[in-house]
CSV table of C-alpha atoms and ligand atoms in Angstrom, one decimal:
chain,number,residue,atom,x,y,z
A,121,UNK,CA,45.4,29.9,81.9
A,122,UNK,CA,42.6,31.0,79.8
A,123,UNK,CA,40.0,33.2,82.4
A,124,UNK,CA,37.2,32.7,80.2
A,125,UNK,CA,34.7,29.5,80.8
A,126,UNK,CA,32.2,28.2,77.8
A,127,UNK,CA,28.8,28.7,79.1
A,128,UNK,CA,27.9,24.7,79.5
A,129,UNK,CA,25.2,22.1,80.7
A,130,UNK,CA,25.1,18.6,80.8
A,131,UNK,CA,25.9,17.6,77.1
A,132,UNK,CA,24.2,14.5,75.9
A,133,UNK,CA,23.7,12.6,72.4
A,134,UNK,CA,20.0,13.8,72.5
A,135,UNK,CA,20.6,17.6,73.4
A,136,UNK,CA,24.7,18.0,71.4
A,137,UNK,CA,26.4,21.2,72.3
A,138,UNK,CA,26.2,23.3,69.0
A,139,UNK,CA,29.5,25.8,68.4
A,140,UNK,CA,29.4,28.3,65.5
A,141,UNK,CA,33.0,29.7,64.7
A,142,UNK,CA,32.6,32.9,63.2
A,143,UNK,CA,34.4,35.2,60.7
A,144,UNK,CA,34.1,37.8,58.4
A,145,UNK,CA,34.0,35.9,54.9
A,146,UNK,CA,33.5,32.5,55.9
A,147,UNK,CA,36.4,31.1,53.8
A,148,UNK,CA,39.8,31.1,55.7
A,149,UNK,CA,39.6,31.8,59.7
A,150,UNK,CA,35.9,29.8,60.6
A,151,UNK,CA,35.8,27.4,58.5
A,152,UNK,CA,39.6,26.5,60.2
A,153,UNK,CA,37.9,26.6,63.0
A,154,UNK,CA,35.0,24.5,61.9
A,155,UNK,CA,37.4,21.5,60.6
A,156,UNK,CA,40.0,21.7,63.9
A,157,UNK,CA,37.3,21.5,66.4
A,158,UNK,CA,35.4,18.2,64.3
A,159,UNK,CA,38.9,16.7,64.1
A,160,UNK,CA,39.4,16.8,68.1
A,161,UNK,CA,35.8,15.4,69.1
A,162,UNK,CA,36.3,12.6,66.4
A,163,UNK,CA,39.6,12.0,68.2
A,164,UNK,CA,38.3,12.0,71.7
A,165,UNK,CA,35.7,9.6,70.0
A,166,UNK,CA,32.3,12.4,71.3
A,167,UNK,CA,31.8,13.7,67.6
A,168,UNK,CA,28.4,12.6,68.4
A,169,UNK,CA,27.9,15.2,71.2
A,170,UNK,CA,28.7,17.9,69.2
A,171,UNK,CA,27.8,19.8,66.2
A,172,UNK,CA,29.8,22.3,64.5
A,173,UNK,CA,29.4,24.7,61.7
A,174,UNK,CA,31.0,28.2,61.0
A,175,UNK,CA,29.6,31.5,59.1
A,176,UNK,CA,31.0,34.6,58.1
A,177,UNK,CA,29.1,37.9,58.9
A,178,UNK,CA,29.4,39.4,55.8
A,179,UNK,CA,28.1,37.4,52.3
A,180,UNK,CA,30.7,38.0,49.8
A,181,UNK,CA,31.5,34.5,49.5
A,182,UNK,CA,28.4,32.5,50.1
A,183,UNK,CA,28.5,29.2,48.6
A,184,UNK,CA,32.3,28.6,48.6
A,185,UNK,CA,34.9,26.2,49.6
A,186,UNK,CA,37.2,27.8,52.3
A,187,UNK,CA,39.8,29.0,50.6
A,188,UNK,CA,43.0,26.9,49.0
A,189,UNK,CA,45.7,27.9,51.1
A,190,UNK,CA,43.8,27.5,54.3
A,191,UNK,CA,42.7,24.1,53.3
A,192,UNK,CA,46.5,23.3,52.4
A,193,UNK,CA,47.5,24.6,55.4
A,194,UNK,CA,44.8,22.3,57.6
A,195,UNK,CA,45.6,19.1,55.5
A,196,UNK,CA,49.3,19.2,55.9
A,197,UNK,CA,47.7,18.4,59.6
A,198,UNK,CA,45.7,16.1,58.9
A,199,UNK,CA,42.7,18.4,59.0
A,200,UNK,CA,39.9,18.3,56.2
A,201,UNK,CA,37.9,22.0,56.1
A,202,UNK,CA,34.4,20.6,55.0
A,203,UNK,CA,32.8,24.3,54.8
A,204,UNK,CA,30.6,25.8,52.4
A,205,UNK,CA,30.4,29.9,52.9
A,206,UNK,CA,27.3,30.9,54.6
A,207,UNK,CA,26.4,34.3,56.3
A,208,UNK,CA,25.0,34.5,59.6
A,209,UNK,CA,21.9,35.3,61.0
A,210,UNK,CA,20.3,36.0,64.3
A,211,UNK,CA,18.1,33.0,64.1
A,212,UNK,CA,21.8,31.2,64.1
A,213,UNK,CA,21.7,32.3,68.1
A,214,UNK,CA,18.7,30.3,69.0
A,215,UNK,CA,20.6,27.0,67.5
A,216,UNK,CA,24.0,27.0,68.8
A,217,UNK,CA,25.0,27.3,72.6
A,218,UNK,CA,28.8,29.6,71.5
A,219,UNK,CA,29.1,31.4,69.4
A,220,UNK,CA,32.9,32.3,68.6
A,221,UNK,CA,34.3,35.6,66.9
A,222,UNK,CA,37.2,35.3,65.4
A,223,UNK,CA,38.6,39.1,66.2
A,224,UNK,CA,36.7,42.0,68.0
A,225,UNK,CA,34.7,43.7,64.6
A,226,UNK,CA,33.2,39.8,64.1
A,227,UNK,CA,32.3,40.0,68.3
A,228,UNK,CA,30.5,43.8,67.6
A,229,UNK,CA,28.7,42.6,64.9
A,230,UNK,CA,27.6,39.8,66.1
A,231,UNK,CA,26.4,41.3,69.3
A,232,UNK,CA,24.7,44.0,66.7
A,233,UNK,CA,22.4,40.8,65.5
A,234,UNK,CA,21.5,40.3,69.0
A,235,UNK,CA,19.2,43.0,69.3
A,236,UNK,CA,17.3,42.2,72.7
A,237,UNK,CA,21.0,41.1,74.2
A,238,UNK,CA,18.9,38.0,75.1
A,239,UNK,CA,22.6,35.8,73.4
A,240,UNK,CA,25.3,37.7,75.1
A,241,UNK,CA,26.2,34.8,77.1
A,242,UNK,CA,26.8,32.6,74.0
A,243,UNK,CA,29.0,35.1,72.5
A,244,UNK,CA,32.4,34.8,73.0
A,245,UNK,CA,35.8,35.7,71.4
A,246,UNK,CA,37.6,32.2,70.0
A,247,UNK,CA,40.9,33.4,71.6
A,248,UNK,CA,39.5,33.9,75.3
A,249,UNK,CA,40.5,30.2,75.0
A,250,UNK,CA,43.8,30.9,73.5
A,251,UNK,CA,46.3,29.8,76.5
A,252,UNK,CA,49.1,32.1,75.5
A,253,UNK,CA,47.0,34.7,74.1
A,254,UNK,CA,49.2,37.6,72.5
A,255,UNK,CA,46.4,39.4,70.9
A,256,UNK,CA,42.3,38.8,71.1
A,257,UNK,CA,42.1,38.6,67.6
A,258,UNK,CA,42.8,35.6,65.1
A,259,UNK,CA,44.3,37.9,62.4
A,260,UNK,CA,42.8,37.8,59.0
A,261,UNK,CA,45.1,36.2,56.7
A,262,UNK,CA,43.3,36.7,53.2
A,263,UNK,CA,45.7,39.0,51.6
A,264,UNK,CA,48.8,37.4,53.2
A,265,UNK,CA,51.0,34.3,52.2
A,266,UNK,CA,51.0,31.1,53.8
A,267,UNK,CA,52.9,32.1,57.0
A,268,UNK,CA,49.7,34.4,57.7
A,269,UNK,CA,47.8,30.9,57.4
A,270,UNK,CA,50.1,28.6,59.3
A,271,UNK,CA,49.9,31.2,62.1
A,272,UNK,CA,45.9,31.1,62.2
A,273,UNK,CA,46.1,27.3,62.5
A,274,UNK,CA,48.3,27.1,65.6
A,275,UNK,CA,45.9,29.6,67.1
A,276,UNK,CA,43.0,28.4,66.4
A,277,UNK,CA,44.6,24.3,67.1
A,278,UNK,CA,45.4,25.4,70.7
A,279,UNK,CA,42.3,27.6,71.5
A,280,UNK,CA,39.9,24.7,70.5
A,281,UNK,CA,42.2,22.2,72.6
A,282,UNK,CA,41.5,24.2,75.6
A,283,UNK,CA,37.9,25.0,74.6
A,284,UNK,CA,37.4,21.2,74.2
A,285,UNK,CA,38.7,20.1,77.1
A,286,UNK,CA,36.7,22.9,79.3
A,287,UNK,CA,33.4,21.2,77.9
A,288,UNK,CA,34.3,17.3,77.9
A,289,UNK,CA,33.7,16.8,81.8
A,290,UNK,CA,30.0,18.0,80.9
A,291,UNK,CA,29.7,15.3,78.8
A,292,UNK,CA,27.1,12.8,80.1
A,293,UNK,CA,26.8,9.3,78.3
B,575,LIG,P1,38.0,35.2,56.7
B,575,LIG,O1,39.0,36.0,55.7
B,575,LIG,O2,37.1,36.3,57.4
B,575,LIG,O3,39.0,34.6,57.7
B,575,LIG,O4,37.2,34.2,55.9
B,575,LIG,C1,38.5,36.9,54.7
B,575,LIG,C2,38.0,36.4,53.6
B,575,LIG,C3,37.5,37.3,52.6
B,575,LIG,C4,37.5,38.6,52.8
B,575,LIG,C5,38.0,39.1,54.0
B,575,LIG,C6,38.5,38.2,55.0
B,575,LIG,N1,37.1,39.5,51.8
B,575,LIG,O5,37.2,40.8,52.1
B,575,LIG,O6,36.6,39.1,50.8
């Protein structure tokens, strides 16, 4: 079992719970993230009680599609990656309750941002969700092939499963 609990509180149409997965570029390990997670809360019919989005910490790739073989990947399961690159800021804390690194130099930048540590509680790792965590980090698979990419999904499939699932009994219709 994962040890780690999403900070939460009560989640309502009027007051959705906002998660920001977070990479490096924006463009293969978030934006997975981005389209799993919209997937399963359009499947558990709450995709109104949420709202996602993702970001990269660097900018390299601002404006782009996430990349092709991570949108091939996450279509051959039924997954659409909707993402356009952005790179995020510490005005991103204020709107999201998580915020999720992908692997530990996203989590020390991000915490870098947060220069009063007033947002340390929204910052979290993705894979302190992860049930059968090998590693904390979601490995970057930008210069690998598609096995690198297959491997990210199932990660990031069964980390947002459990993530989901922690927050659903906070729902309040
Ligand atoms: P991501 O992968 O952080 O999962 O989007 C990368 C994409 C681009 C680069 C590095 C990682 N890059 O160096 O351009």
């Amino acid at each position: 079992m994962p040890s780690h609990t999403a900070p939460h509180r009560p989640i309502t149409k009027e007051e959705p719970y906002g998660i920001c997965f977070v990479c490096l570029g924006n463009i293969c390990r978030s934006p997975t993230g981005e389209g799993v997670f919209i997937d399963l809360v359009k499947k558990e019919q709450v995709e109104d009680y949420f709202y996602i989005d993702s970001a990269g910490t660097a900018a390299y790739h601002t404006g782009e599609p996430a990349n092709s073989k991570s949108q091939a990947t996450a279509n051959t399961y039924g997954v659409h990656l909707p993402s356009r690159a952005r790179q995020f800021e510490a005005a991103d804390y204020t709107s999201f309750d998580l915020v999720l690194a992908m692997d530990a130099s996203n989590h020390s930048d991000l915490a870098r941002l947060d220069q009063q540590n007033q947002y340390a509680h929204k910052l979290m790792m993705l894979r302190d969700f992860d049930p059968t965590p090998e590693d904390r980090n979601v490995p970057d698979p930008y210069y690998g092939g598609m096995a690198g990419f297959e491997h990210v999904f199932a990660i990031v499939r069964r980390s947002c499963e459990t993530l989901l699932h922690q927050l659903l009994p906070h729902i309040k219709p």
